[in-house]
Amino acid sequence: QVQLVESGGGSVQAGGSLRLSCAASGYTYSSNCMGWFRQAPGKEREGVASIYTGGGSTYYADSVKGRFTISQDNAENTVYLQMNSLKPEDTAMYYCAADGRCASVVAGLVDFGYWGQGTQVTVSS
């Protein structure tokens, strides 16, 4: 059974930082794509960043380029999302996802097979 467990969400002021973690189990972590998506109230889920666990290639949505960094720890089957210079518009539920196409996060697609339960990020102005 595939499990993706996110952690690290919280409330910060604009300009602050948070680091999200996603621990994967029951899943062939290597040589696959892991991604982060987010969904704000009343809006559709959107891609944020993704990483190919086999080679480390990364993709970022334009809205987070230069501020967010996705990384991985293959020994721990864990993917991270370091979020710096947070803005109120980053407020959303953030979801970890696996088994998808890495380019989906920049193509407006939400076609990953497995999802975590989400972790809330709230940025106040």
CSV table of C-alpha atoms in Angstrom, one decimal:
chain,number,residue,atom,x,y,z
A,1,GLN,CA,0.0,0.0,0.0
A,2,VAL,CA,1.4,3.3,-1.1
A,3,GLN,CA,1.6,6.0,1.6
A,4,LEU,CA,2.7,9.6,1.2
A,5,VAL,CA,2.9,11.5,4.5
A,6,GLU,CA,3.5,15.2,4.4
A,7,SER,CA,4.7,17.4,7.2
A,8,GLY,CA,6.1,20.8,7.9
A,9,GLY,CA,3.1,23.1,7.1
A,10,GLY,CA,2.2,26.0,9.3
A,11,SER,CA,1.6,29.7,9.6
A,12,VAL,CA,4.2,32.3,8.7
A,13,GLN,CA,4.3,35.9,7.9
A,14,ALA,CA,5.1,37.1,4.4
A,15,GLY,CA,8.7,36.8,3.6
A,16,GLY,CA,9.2,33.9,5.9
A,17,SER,CA,10.2,30.3,5.1
A,18,LEU,CA,8.8,26.8,5.6
A,19,ARG,CA,10.1,23.4,4.7
A,20,LEU,CA,7.7,20.6,3.7
A,21,SER,CA,8.6,17.0,3.8
A,22,CYS,CA,7.0,14.0,2.1
A,23,ALA,CA,7.9,10.5,3.2
A,24,ALA,CA,7.0,7.7,0.8
A,25,SER,CA,6.4,4.1,1.6
A,26,GLY,CA,5.1,1.1,-0.3
A,27,TYR,CA,6.2,2.8,-3.5
A,28,THR,CA,9.0,2.2,-5.9
A,29,TYR,CA,10.7,5.5,-5.1
A,30,SER,CA,13.7,5.3,-7.3
A,31,SER,CA,13.5,6.4,-11.0
A,32,ASN,CA,10.1,7.9,-10.7
A,33,CYS,CA,8.6,11.4,-10.4
A,34,MET,CA,7.5,13.0,-7.1
A,35,GLY,CA,5.7,16.3,-7.1
A,36,TRP,CA,4.2,19.0,-4.9
A,37,PHE,CA,0.8,20.5,-5.7
A,38,ARG,CA,-1.3,23.0,-3.9
A,39,GLN,CA,-5.0,24.0,-3.7
A,40,ALA,CA,-6.3,27.2,-2.3
A,41,PRO,CA,-10.0,27.6,-1.3
A,42,GLY,CA,-12.2,28.0,-4.3
A,43,LYS,CA,-9.4,27.3,-6.7
A,44,GLU,CA,-8.3,24.3,-8.7
A,45,ARG,CA,-5.3,22.2,-7.6
A,46,GLU,CA,-2.1,23.3,-9.3
A,47,GLY,CA,1.4,22.1,-9.7
A,48,VAL,CA,4.2,23.6,-7.7
A,49,ALA,CA,7.3,21.6,-8.3
A,50,SER,CA,8.4,18.1,-9.2
A,51,ILE,CA,11.6,16.0,-9.2
A,52,TYR,CA,12.7,12.9,-11.1
A,53,THR,CA,14.1,10.7,-8.3
A,54,GLY,CA,16.3,8.8,-10.7
A,55,GLY,CA,18.4,11.8,-11.9
A,56,GLY,CA,17.3,14.8,-10.0
A,57,SER,CA,15.7,16.8,-12.8
A,58,THR,CA,13.4,19.4,-11.5
A,59,TYR,CA,10.4,21.4,-12.7
A,60,TYR,CA,8.9,24.5,-11.2
A,61,ALA,CA,5.7,26.5,-11.7
A,62,ASP,CA,6.5,30.0,-12.8
A,63,SER,CA,4.9,31.4,-9.7
A,64,VAL,CA,7.4,29.8,-7.4
A,65,LYS,CA,10.6,29.8,-9.5
A,66,GLY,CA,13.5,31.4,-7.5
A,67,ARG,CA,11.6,31.0,-4.2
A,68,PHE,CA,10.9,27.3,-3.8
A,69,THR,CA,13.4,24.4,-4.1
A,70,ILE,CA,12.5,20.7,-4.4
A,71,SER,CA,15.0,18.2,-3.2
A,72,GLN,CA,15.2,14.5,-2.3
A,73,ASP,CA,16.8,12.1,0.1
A,74,ASN,CA,16.8,8.8,-1.7
A,75,ALA,CA,18.1,6.9,1.3
A,76,GLU,CA,15.0,8.1,3.3
A,77,ASN,CA,12.5,8.0,0.4
A,78,THR,CA,11.7,11.5,1.2
A,79,VAL,CA,11.1,14.6,-0.9
A,80,TYR,CA,11.3,18.1,0.4
A,81,LEU,CA,10.0,21.5,-0.6
A,82,GLN,CA,11.9,24.5,0.8
A,83,MET,CA,9.8,27.6,0.5
A,84,ASN,CA,11.4,30.9,0.9
A,85,SER,CA,10.1,34.5,0.5
A,86,LEU,CA,6.6,33.3,1.1
A,87,LYS,CA,3.7,35.4,-0.1
A,88,PRO,CA,0.1,35.5,1.0
A,89,GLU,CA,-0.9,34.0,-2.4
A,90,ASP,CA,1.1,30.9,-1.5
A,91,THR,CA,-1.5,30.1,1.1
A,92,ALA,CA,-3.0,26.7,0.3
A,93,MET,CA,-3.2,23.1,1.2
A,94,TYR,CA,0.0,21.5,-0.2
A,95,TYR,CA,-0.1,17.9,-1.4
A,96,CYS,CA,2.7,15.5,-2.1
A,97,ALA,CA,2.1,13.2,-5.1
A,98,ALA,CA,3.8,10.3,-6.8
A,99,ASP,CA,3.6,8.2,-10.0
A,100,GLY,CA,3.1,10.9,-12.5
A,101,ARG,CA,4.8,12.9,-15.2
A,102,CYS,CA,7.2,15.5,-13.9
A,103,ALA,CA,6.3,18.0,-16.6
A,104,SER,CA,2.7,18.0,-15.5
A,105,VAL,CA,3.5,20.7,-12.9
A,106,VAL,CA,4.2,23.2,-15.6
A,107,ALA,CA,1.6,21.9,-18.0
A,108,GLY,CA,-1.4,22.5,-15.8
A,109,LEU,CA,-2.1,18.8,-15.4
A,110,VAL,CA,-2.9,16.9,-12.2
A,111,ASP,CA,-2.3,13.4,-13.4
A,112,PHE,CA,-0.4,11.7,-10.5
A,113,GLY,CA,-1.5,8.4,-9.2
A,114,TYR,CA,-0.9,8.7,-5.5
A,115,TRP,CA,-1.5,11.6,-3.2
A,116,GLY,CA,-0.8,12.5,0.4
A,117,GLN,CA,-3.3,13.9,2.8
A,118,GLY,CA,-2.1,17.4,2.5
A,119,THR,CA,-0.5,19.9,4.8
A,120,GLN,CA,-1.7,23.5,5.3
A,121,VAL,CA,0.4,26.5,4.6
A,122,THR,CA,-0.9,29.9,5.6
A,123,VAL,CA,1.0,33.1,4.9
A,124,SER,CA,-0.2,36.3,6.5
A,125,SER,CA,0.6,39.8,5.2
